[in-house]
Amino acid sequence: MRLLRLSRGAAVALALLVAGCATRPERVVPPPVVVQPGPLSAADYLAQAASLDLIEVQASRLAFNRSQNARVRGYARMMIDGHTGMAAQLSFAGRRLGLLPSAALLPRHQSMLDGLAASPDFDRAYRSQQGELHRVALRLHSDYAARGDSPTLRPVAASAMSIERQHLKMLQGI
């Protein structure tokens, strides 16, 4: 049996693609943790983290406008504020390194956002997607805080890791 080796980014993209194909969003399986030897590159981390913040903000704007559930709307407002702040920190640190985060979603995140917008059970899909995205973001920030190649971005990742944990905890309450 021959094993296929995937880069961390390819493995996460494949896992998100498979998760995005699920017909029952409440049963989304989180992508596996992929351990990459050596440091993560600042450019890859910045691209992934910026896209994760952007999808969180855009999905939460949808939730704030579409949901009739006050708890979902409250959570969405907190996500908009929290991830806008995280994106600003990331952008500031990236500029210090000469790296600018993209203002566009990665294709996998755009696909997830499109699926959310089309969901007939929006609140359930939003909560499920939030859990999935925050678990992926927590792993990304944890990995970068531990093994990232930029001393400028590692503290940003550590801070984001703490915020992601708080967001996951808050999600359990809605």
Coordinates of N, CA, C and O in Angstrom, one line a residue, residues 3-174:
L3 N 1.4 5.3 0.5 CA 0.7 6.4 1.1 C 1.0 7.7 0.4 O 2.1 7.9 -0.1
L4 N 0.0 8.5 0.3 CA 0.2 9.8 -0.4 C 0.5 10.9 0.6 O -0.2 11.0 1.6
R5 N 1.6 11.6 0.4 CA 1.9 12.7 1.4 C 1.4 14.0 0.9 O 1.6 14.3 -0.3
L6 N 0.7 14.7 1.7 CA 0.1 16.0 1.4 C 0.7 17.1 2.2 O 1.1 16.8 3.4
S7 N 0.9 18.2 1.7 CA 1.3 19.4 2.5 C 0.2 19.7 3.5 O -0.9 19.3 3.3
R8 N 0.5 20.4 4.5 CA -0.5 20.8 5.5 C -1.6 21.5 4.9 O -2.8 21.2 5.1
G9 N -1.3 22.5 4.0 CA -2.3 23.2 3.3 C -3.2 22.4 2.5 O -4.5 22.5 2.5
A10 N -2.6 21.4 1.7 CA -3.4 20.5 0.9 C -4.3 19.6 1.7 O -5.4 19.4 1.4
A11 N -3.8 19.2 2.8 CA -4.6 18.3 3.7 C -5.7 19.0 4.3 O -6.9 18.5 4.3
V12 N -5.5 20.2 4.7 CA -6.6 21.0 5.3 C -7.7 21.3 4.2 O -8.9 21.2 4.4
A13 N -7.2 21.7 3.0 CA -8.1 22.0 1.9 C -8.9 20.8 1.5 O -10.1 20.9 1.3
L14 N -8.3 19.6 1.5 CA -9.0 18.4 1.2 C -10.0 18.1 2.3 O -11.2 17.7 2.0
A15 N -9.6 18.2 3.5 CA -10.6 18.0 4.6 C -11.8 18.9 4.6 O -12.9 18.5 4.8
L16 N -11.5 20.2 4.3 CA -12.6 21.2 4.2 C -13.5 20.9 3.0 O -14.7 21.1 3.1
L17 N -12.9 20.5 1.9 CA -13.7 20.1 0.7 C -14.6 19.0 1.0 O -15.8 19.0 0.7
V18 N -14.1 17.9 1.7 CA -14.9 16.8 2.0 C -16.0 17.2 3.0 O -17.1 16.8 2.9
A19 N -15.6 18.0 4.0 CA -16.6 18.4 5.0 C -17.6 19.3 4.4 O -18.8 19.2 4.7
G20 N -17.3 20.1 3.4 CA -18.2 20.9 2.7 C -19.2 20.2 1.9 O -20.3 20.7 1.5
C21 N -18.9 18.9 1.5 CA -19.8 18.1 0.7 C -20.8 17.4 1.6 O -21.7 16.7 1.1
A22 N -20.7 17.5 2.9 CA -21.6 16.8 3.8 C -23.0 17.3 3.6 O -23.3 18.5 3.4
T23 N -24.0 16.4 3.5 CA -25.4 16.8 3.3 C -26.1 17.1 4.6 O -27.1 17.8 4.6
R24 N -25.5 16.7 5.7 CA -26.1 17.1 7.0 C -25.0 17.9 7.8 O -24.2 17.3 8.4
P25 N -25.1 19.2 7.8 CA -24.1 20.0 8.4 C -23.9 19.8 9.9 O -22.8 20.0 10.4
E26 N -24.9 19.2 10.6 CA -24.7 19.0 12.0 C -23.7 17.8 12.3 O -23.3 17.6 13.4
R27 N -23.4 17.1 11.2 CA -22.5 15.9 11.4 C -21.1 16.2 10.7 O -20.5 15.2 10.3
V28 N -20.7 17.4 10.6 CA -19.5 17.7 10.0 C -18.3 17.2 10.8 O -18.3 17.4 12.0
V29 N -17.4 16.4 10.2 CA -16.3 15.9 10.9 C -15.1 16.8 10.7 O -14.8 17.2 9.6
P30 N -14.5 17.3 11.8 CA -13.4 18.2 11.7 C -12.3 17.6 11.0 O -12.0 16.4 11.0
P31 N -11.5 18.4 10.2 CA -10.4 17.9 9.5 C -9.3 17.3 10.5 O -9.2 17.8 11.6
P32 N -8.6 16.3 10.0 CA -7.6 15.7 10.9 C -6.5 16.7 11.2 O -6.2 17.6 10.4
V33 N -5.9 16.6 12.4 CA -4.7 17.4 12.7 C -3.5 16.8 11.9 O -3.2 15.6 11.9
V34 N -2.9 17.7 11.1 CA -1.8 17.3 10.3 C -0.5 17.9 10.9 O -0.5 19.2 11.1
V35 N 0.4 17.1 11.3 CA 1.7 17.6 11.9 C 2.7 17.8 10.8 O 3.0 16.9 10.0
Q36 N 3.1 19.0 10.6 CA 4.1 19.3 9.6 C 5.5 19.5 10.3 O 5.6 20.3 11.2
P37 N 6.5 18.8 9.8 CA 7.8 19.0 10.3 C 8.3 20.3 10.0 O 8.1 20.9 8.9
G38 N 9.1 20.9 11.0 CA 9.7 22.2 10.7 C 8.7 23.4 10.8 O 7.5 23.2 11.0
P39 N 9.2 24.6 10.7 CA 8.4 25.7 10.8 C 7.4 26.0 9.7 O 7.7 25.6 8.6
L40 N 6.3 26.6 10.0 CA 5.3 27.0 9.0 C 5.8 28.3 8.4 O 6.3 29.1 9.1
S41 N 5.6 28.5 7.2 CA 6.0 29.8 6.6 C 5.1 30.9 6.9 O 3.9 30.7 7.1
A42 N 5.6 32.1 7.1 CA 4.9 33.3 7.5 C 3.8 33.6 6.4 O 2.7 33.9 6.7
A43 N 4.2 33.5 5.1 CA 3.3 33.8 4.0 C 2.1 32.8 4.0 O 0.9 33.3 3.8
D44 N 2.4 31.5 4.2 CA 1.3 30.6 4.2 C 0.3 30.8 5.4 O -0.9 30.7 5.3
Y45 N 0.9 31.0 6.6 CA 0.1 31.3 7.8 C -0.7 32.5 7.6 O -1.9 32.5 7.9
L46 N -0.1 33.6 7.1 CA -0.8 34.8 6.9 C -2.0 34.6 5.9 O -3.1 35.1 6.2
A47 N -1.8 33.9 4.8 CA -2.9 33.7 3.9 C -4.0 32.9 4.5 O -5.2 33.3 4.3
Q48 N -3.7 31.9 5.2 CA -4.7 31.0 5.7 C -5.5 31.7 6.9 O -6.7 31.7 7.0
A49 N -4.7 32.4 7.7 CA -5.3 33.1 8.9 C -6.2 34.3 8.4 O -7.3 34.5 8.9
A50 N -5.7 35.0 7.4 CA -6.5 36.1 6.9 C -7.8 35.6 6.3 O -8.9 36.2 6.5
S51 N -7.8 34.5 5.5 CA -9.0 34.0 4.9 C -10.0 33.5 6.0 O -11.2 33.7 5.9
L52 N -9.4 32.8 7.0 CA -10.3 32.4 8.1 C -11.0 33.5 8.8 O -12.2 33.5 9.1
D53 N -10.2 34.6 9.1 CA -10.9 35.8 9.7 C -12.0 36.3 8.8 O -13.0 36.7 9.2
L54 N -11.7 36.4 7.5 CA -12.6 37.0 6.6 C -13.9 36.2 6.4 O -15.0 36.7 6.4
I55 N -13.8 34.9 6.4 CA -15.0 34.0 6.3 C -15.8 34.1 7.6 O -17.0 34.2 7.6
E56 N -15.1 34.2 8.7 CA -15.8 34.4 10.0 C -16.6 35.7 10.0 O -17.8 35.7 10.4
V57 N -16.0 36.8 9.5 CA -16.7 38.0 9.5 C -17.9 38.0 8.5 O -19.0 38.4 8.8
Q58 N -17.6 37.5 7.3 CA -18.7 37.5 6.3 C -19.8 36.5 6.7 O -21.0 36.9 6.5
A59 N -19.5 35.3 7.2 CA -20.5 34.4 7.6 C -21.3 35.0 8.8 O -22.6 34.9 8.8
S60 N -20.7 35.7 9.7 CA -21.3 36.3 10.8 C -22.2 37.5 10.4 O -23.3 37.7 11.0
R61 N -21.8 38.2 9.4 CA -22.7 39.3 8.9 C -24.0 38.7 8.3 O -25.1 39.2 8.5
L62 N -23.8 37.6 7.6 CA -25.0 36.9 7.1 C -25.9 36.4 8.2 O -27.1 36.6 8.2
A63 N -25.3 35.9 9.2 CA -26.1 35.4 10.4 C -26.8 36.6 11.1 O -27.9 36.5 11.5
F64 N -26.1 37.7 11.3 CA -26.6 38.8 11.9 C -27.8 39.3 11.1 O -28.8 39.7 11.7
N65 N -27.8 39.3 9.8 CA -28.9 39.8 9.0 C -30.0 38.8 8.8 O -31.1 39.2 8.6
R66 N -29.7 37.5 8.8 CA -30.7 36.5 8.4 C -31.3 35.8 9.6 O -32.5 35.3 9.5
S67 N -30.6 35.6 10.7 CA -31.1 34.8 11.8 C -32.2 35.6 12.6 O -32.1 36.8 12.8
Q68 N -33.2 34.8 13.0 CA -34.2 35.4 13.9 C -34.0 35.0 15.3 O -34.7 35.5 16.2
N69 N -32.9 34.3 15.6 CA -32.6 33.8 16.9 C -31.6 34.9 17.6 O -30.6 35.2 17.0
A70 N -32.1 35.5 18.7 CA -31.3 36.5 19.3 C -29.9 36.0 19.8 O -28.9 36.8 19.7
R71 N -29.8 34.8 20.2 CA -28.5 34.3 20.6 C -27.6 34.1 19.5 O -26.4 34.4 19.6
V72 N -28.1 33.7 18.3 CA -27.2 33.5 17.1 C -26.8 34.9 16.7 O -25.6 35.1 16.4
R73 N -27.7 35.9 16.7 CA -27.4 37.2 16.3 C -26.3 37.9 17.2 O -25.4 38.5 16.8
G74 N -26.5 37.6 18.5 CA -25.5 38.1 19.5 C -24.1 37.5 19.3 O -23.1 38.2 19.3
Y75 N -24.1 36.2 19.1 CA -22.8 35.5 18.8 C -22.2 36.1 17.5 O -21.0 36.3 17.4
A76 N -23.0 36.3 16.5 CA -22.5 36.8 15.2 C -21.9 38.2 15.4 O -20.9 38.5 14.8
R77 N -22.6 39.0 16.2 CA -22.0 40.3 16.4 C -20.6 40.2 17.1 O -19.7 40.9 16.7
M78 N -20.5 39.3 18.1 CA -19.2 39.1 18.7 C -18.2 38.6 17.8 O -17.0 39.0 17.8
M79 N -18.6 37.7 16.8 CA -17.6 37.2 15.9 C -17.2 38.3 14.9 O -16.0 38.4 14.5
I80 N -18.1 39.2 14.5 CA -17.7 40.3 13.6 C -16.7 41.1 14.3 O -15.6 41.4 13.7
D81 N -16.9 41.5 15.5 CA -16.0 42.4 16.2 C -14.7 41.7 16.5 O -13.6 42.3 16.3
G82 N -14.8 40.4 17.0 CA -13.6 39.7 17.3 C -12.7 39.4 16.2 O -11.4 39.6 16.2
H83 N -13.2 39.0 15.1 CA -12.4 38.6 13.9 C -12.0 39.9 13.1 O -10.9 39.8 12.5
T84 N -12.7 40.9 13.2 CA -12.2 42.2 12.6 C -11.0 42.7 13.4 O -10.0 43.1 12.7
G85 N -11.0 42.6 14.7 CA -9.8 42.9 15.5 C -8.7 42.0 15.2 O -7.5 42.4 15.1
M86 N -8.9 40.7 15.1 CA -7.8 39.7 14.8 C -7.2 40.0 13.5 O -6.0 40.0 13.3
A87 N -8.1 40.3 12.5 CA -7.6 40.6 11.1 C -6.7 41.9 11.2 O -5.7 41.9 10.5
A88 N -7.1 42.9 12.0 CA -6.3 44.1 12.1 C -4.9 43.8 12.7 O -3.9 44.3 12.2
Q89 N -4.8 43.0 13.7 CA -3.6 42.6 14.3 C -2.7 41.8 13.3 O -1.5 42.0 13.2
L90 N -3.3 40.9 12.6 CA -2.6 40.1 11.6 C -2.1 41.0 10.5 O -0.9 40.8 10.1
S91 N -2.9 41.9 10.0 CA -2.5 42.8 9.0 C -1.3 43.7 9.4 O -0.3 43.9 8.7
F92 N -1.4 44.2 10.6 CA -0.3 45.0 11.2 C 1.0 44.3 11.2 O 2.1 44.7 10.8
A93 N 1.0 43.0 11.8 CA 2.2 42.2 11.9 C 2.7 41.8 10.5 O 3.9 41.8 10.3
G94 N 1.8 41.5 9.6 CA 2.2 41.2 8.2 C 2.9 42.3 7.5 O 3.9 42.1 6.8
R95 N 2.3 43.5 7.7 CA 3.0 44.7 7.1 C 4.4 44.9 7.6 O 5.3 45.3 6.8
R96 N 4.6 44.6 8.9 CA 6.0 44.7 9.4 C 6.9 43.8 8.7 O 8.1 44.0 8.7
L97 N 6.4 42.7 8.2 CA 7.2 41.7 7.5 C 7.2 41.9 6.0 O 7.8 41.1 5.2
G98 N 6.5 42.9 5.5 CA 6.4 43.1 4.1 C 5.4 42.2 3.4 O 5.5 42.0 2.2
L99 N 4.5 41.6 4.2 CA 3.5 40.7 3.7 C 2.1 41.3 3.9 O 1.8 41.6 5.0
L100 N 1.3 41.4 2.9 CA 0.0 41.9 3.0 C -1.0 40.8 2.9 O -1.0 40.0 1.9
P101 N -1.9 40.6 3.9 CA -3.0 39.6 3.7 C -3.9 40.0 2.6 O -4.2 41.1 2.3
S102 N -4.4 39.0 1.9 CA -5.4 39.2 0.8 C -6.7 39.6 1.4 O -7.1 39.2 2.5
A103 N -7.4 40.4 0.6 CA -8.7 40.9 1.0 C -9.8 39.9 0.4 O -11.0 40.2 0.4
A104 N -9.3 38.8 -0.2 CA -10.3 37.8 -0.8 C -10.2 36.5 0.0 O -9.1 36.2 0.5
L105 N -11.3 35.8 -0.1 CA -11.3 34.5 0.6 C -10.6 33.5 -0.3 O -10.5 33.6 -1.5
L106 N -9.9 32.5 0.4 CA -9.4 31.4 -0.3 C -10.6 30.6 -1.0 O -11.7 30.7 -0.4
P107 N -10.4 29.9 -2.1 CA -11.5 29.3 -2.8 C -12.3 28.3 -1.9 O -13.5 28.3 -2.0
R108 N -11.6 27.6 -1.0 CA -12.4 26.7 -0.1 C -13.3 27.4 0.8 O -14.4 27.0 1.1
H109 N -12.8 28.6 1.3 CA -13.7 29.4 2.2 C -14.8 30.1 1.4 O -15.9 30.2 2.0
Q110 N -14.6 30.5 0.2 CA -15.7 31.1 -0.6 C -16.7 30.0 -0.8 O -17.9 30.3 -0.8
S111 N -16.3 28.8 -1.1 CA -17.3 27.7 -1.3 C -18.1 27.5 -0.1 O -19.3 27.2 -0.1
M112 N -17.5 27.5 1.1 CA -18.2 27.3 2.3 C -19.2 28.4 2.6 O -20.3 28.2 3.0
L113 N -18.8 29.7 2.3 CA -19.7 30.8 2.5 C -20.9 30.7 1.5 O -22.0 31.0 1.9
D114 N -20.6 30.3 0.3 CA -21.7 30.1 -0.7 C -22.7 29.1 -0.2 O -23.9 29.2 -0.3
G115 N -22.2 28.0 0.3 CA -23.0 26.9 0.9 C -23.8 27.4 2.0 O -25.0 27.0 2.2
L116 N -23.2 28.1 2.9 CA -24.0 28.7 4.1 C -25.1 29.6 3.6 O -26.2 29.5 4.1
A117 N -24.8 30.5 2.7 CA -25.8 31.4 2.2 C -27.0 30.7 1.6 O -28.1 31.2 1.6
A118 N -26.8 29.5 1.0 CA -27.8 28.8 0.3 C -28.5 27.8 1.2 O -29.5 27.1 0.8
S119 N -28.1 27.6 2.5 CA -28.6 26.6 3.4 C -30.1 26.9 3.8 O -30.4 28.0 4.2
P120 N -31.0 25.9 3.7 CA -32.3 26.1 4.1 C -32.5 26.2 5.6 O -33.4 26.8 6.1
D121 N -31.6 25.6 6.4 CA -31.6 25.7 7.8 C -30.4 26.5 8.2 O -29.4 26.0 8.7
F122 N -30.5 27.8 8.0 CA -29.4 28.7 8.1 C -28.7 28.6 9.5 O -27.5 28.5 9.6
D123 N -29.5 28.8 10.6 CA -28.9 28.8 11.9 C -28.1 27.6 12.3 O -27.0 27.6 12.8
R124 N -28.7 26.4 11.9 CA -28.0 25.2 12.2 C -26.7 25.1 11.4 O -25.6 24.7 11.9
A125 N -26.8 25.5 10.1 CA -25.6 25.4 9.2 C -24.5 26.4 9.7 O -23.3 26.1 9.7
Y126 N -25.0 27.6 10.2 CA -24.0 28.6 10.7 C -23.3 28.1 11.9 O -22.1 28.2 12.0
R127 N -24.0 27.5 12.9 CA -23.4 27.0 14.1 C -22.4 25.9 13.8 O -21.3 25.9 14.3
S128 N -22.8 25.0 12.9 CA -21.9 23.9 12.5 C -20.7 24.4 11.9 O -19.6 24.0 12.2
Q129 N -20.9 25.3 10.9 CA -19.7 25.9 10.2 C -18.8 26.7 11.2 O -17.6 26.6 11.0
Q130 N -19.4 27.4 12.1 CA -18.6 28.1 13.1 C -17.7 27.2 13.9 O -16.5 27.5 14.1
G131 N -18.2 26.1 14.3 CA -17.4 25.1 15.0 C -16.3 24.6 14.2 O -15.1 24.5 14.6
E132 N -16.6 24.2 13.0 CA -15.6 23.7 12.1 C -14.5 24.7 11.8 O -13.3 24.4 11.9
L133 N -14.9 26.0 11.5 CA -13.9 27.0 11.2 C -13.0 27.3 12.4 O -11.8 27.5 12.3
H134 N -13.6 27.4 13.6 CA -12.8 27.7 14.7 C -11.9 26.6 15.1 O -10.8 26.9 15.6
R135 N -12.3 25.4 14.9 CA -11.4 24.3 15.2 C -10.2 24.3 14.3 O -9.0 24.1 14.7
V136 N -10.4 24.6 13.0 CA -9.3 24.7 12.0 C -8.4 25.8 12.3 O -7.2 25.7 12.3
A137 N -9.0 27.0 12.7 CA -8.2 28.2 13.0 C -7.4 27.9 14.3 O -6.3 28.3 14.4
L138 N -8.0 27.3 15.3 CA -7.3 27.0 16.5 C -6.1 26.1 16.2 O -5.0 26.4 16.7
R139 N -6.2 25.1 15.4 CA -5.0 24.3 15.0 C -4.0 25.1 14.2 O -2.8 25.0 14.5
L140 N -4.4 25.9 13.3 CA -3.5 26.8 12.5 C -2.7 27.7 13.5 O -1.5 27.7 13.4
H141 N -3.4 28.4 14.3 CA -2.7 29.3 15.2 C -1.8 28.6 16.2 O -0.7 29.1 16.5
S142 N -2.3 27.5 16.7 CA -1.5 26.7 17.7 C -0.2 26.2 17.0 O 0.9 26.3 17.6
D143 N -0.3 25.7 15.8 CA 0.8 25.2 15.1 C 1.8 26.3 14.8 O 3.0 26.2 15.0
Y144 N 1.3 27.5 14.4 CA 2.2 28.6 14.1 C 2.8 29.2 15.3 O 4.0 29.5 15.3
A145 N 2.1 29.3 16.4 CA 2.6 29.8 17.7 C 3.8 28.9 18.1 O 4.8 29.4 18.7
A146 N 3.6 27.6 17.9 CA 4.7 26.6 18.3 C 5.8 26.5 17.4 O 7.0 26.4 17.8
R147 N 5.6 26.5 16.1 CA 6.6 26.2 15.1 C 6.7 27.2 14.0 O 7.4 27.0 13.0
G148 N 6.1 28.4 14.1 CA 6.2 29.4 13.0 C 7.5 29.9 12.8 O 8.3 30.0 13.7
D149 N 7.8 30.4 11.6 CA 9.2 30.8 11.2 C 9.4 32.3 11.5 O 10.5 32.8 11.3
S150 N 8.3 33.0 11.9 CA 8.5 34.5 12.2 C 8.2 34.9 13.6 O 7.1 34.7 14.2
P151 N 9.3 35.4 14.3 CA 9.1 35.9 15.7 C 8.1 37.0 15.8 O 7.5 37.2 16.8
T152 N 7.8 37.7 14.7 CA 6.8 38.8 14.7 C 5.4 38.2 14.7 O 4.5 38.7 15.4
L153 N 5.2 37.1 14.0 CA 3.8 36.5 13.9 C 3.5 35.5 15.0 O 2.3 35.3 15.3
R154 N 4.5 34.9 15.6 CA 4.2 33.9 16.6 C 3.4 34.4 17.8 O 2.4 33.8 18.2
P155 N 3.7 35.6 18.3 CA 2.8 36.1 19.4 C 1.4 36.5 18.9 O 0.4 36.3 19.7
V156 N 1.2 36.9 17.7 CA -0.1 37.1 17.1 C -0.9 35.8 17.0 O -2.0 35.8 17.4
A157 N -0.2 34.7 16.6 CA -0.8 33.4 16.6 C -1.2 33.0 18.0 O -2.3 32.4 18.1
A158 N -0.4 33.2 18.9 CA -0.7 32.8 20.3 C -1.9 33.5 20.8 O -2.8 33.0 21.5
S159 N -2.0 34.8 20.5 CA -3.1 35.6 21.0 C -4.4 35.1 20.3 O -5.4 35.0 20.9
A160 N -4.3 34.9 19.0 CA -5.4 34.4 18.2 C -5.9 33.0 18.7 O -7.1 32.7 18.8
M161 N -5.0 32.2 19.1 CA -5.3 30.9 19.7 C -6.2 31.0 20.9 O -7.2 30.3 21.0
S162 N -5.9 31.9 21.8 CA -6.7 32.2 23.0 C -8.1 32.7 22.6 O -9.1 32.2 23.2
I163 N -8.2 33.6 21.6 CA -9.5 34.1 21.2 C -10.3 33.0 20.5 O -11.5 32.9 20.8
E164 N -9.7 32.1 19.7 CA -10.4 31.0 19.1 C -11.0 30.1 20.2 O -12.1 29.6 20.0
R165 N -10.2 29.8 21.2 CA -10.8 29.0 22.3 C -12.0 29.6 22.9 O -13.0 28.9 23.2
Q166 N -11.9 30.9 23.2 CA -13.1 31.6 23.7 C -14.3 31.5 22.8 O -15.4 31.3 23.3
H167 N -14.1 31.7 21.5 CA -15.2 31.6 20.5 C -15.8 30.3 20.5 O -17.0 30.1 20.4
L168 N -15.0 29.2 20.6 CA -15.5 27.9 20.6 C -16.4 27.6 21.9 O -17.5 27.0 21.8
K169 N -15.9 28.2 23.0 CA -16.7 28.0 24.2 C -18.0 28.8 24.1 O -19.0 28.3 24.6
M170 N -18.0 30.0 23.6 CA -19.2 30.8 23.4 C -20.2 30.0 22.5 O -21.4 30.1 22.7
L171 N -19.7 29.4 21.5 CA -20.5 28.7 20.5 C -21.3 27.6 21.2 O -22.5 27.4 20.8
Q172 N -20.8 27.0 22.2 CA -21.5 25.9 22.9 C -22.8 26.5 23.6 O -23.7 25.7 23.8
G173 N -22.8 27.8 23.8 CA -23.9 28.4 24.5 C -25.1 28.8 23.6 O -26.1 29.3 24.1
I174 N -24.9 28.7 22.3 CA -26.0 29.1 21.4 C -26.7 27.9 20.8 O -26.3 26.8 20.8

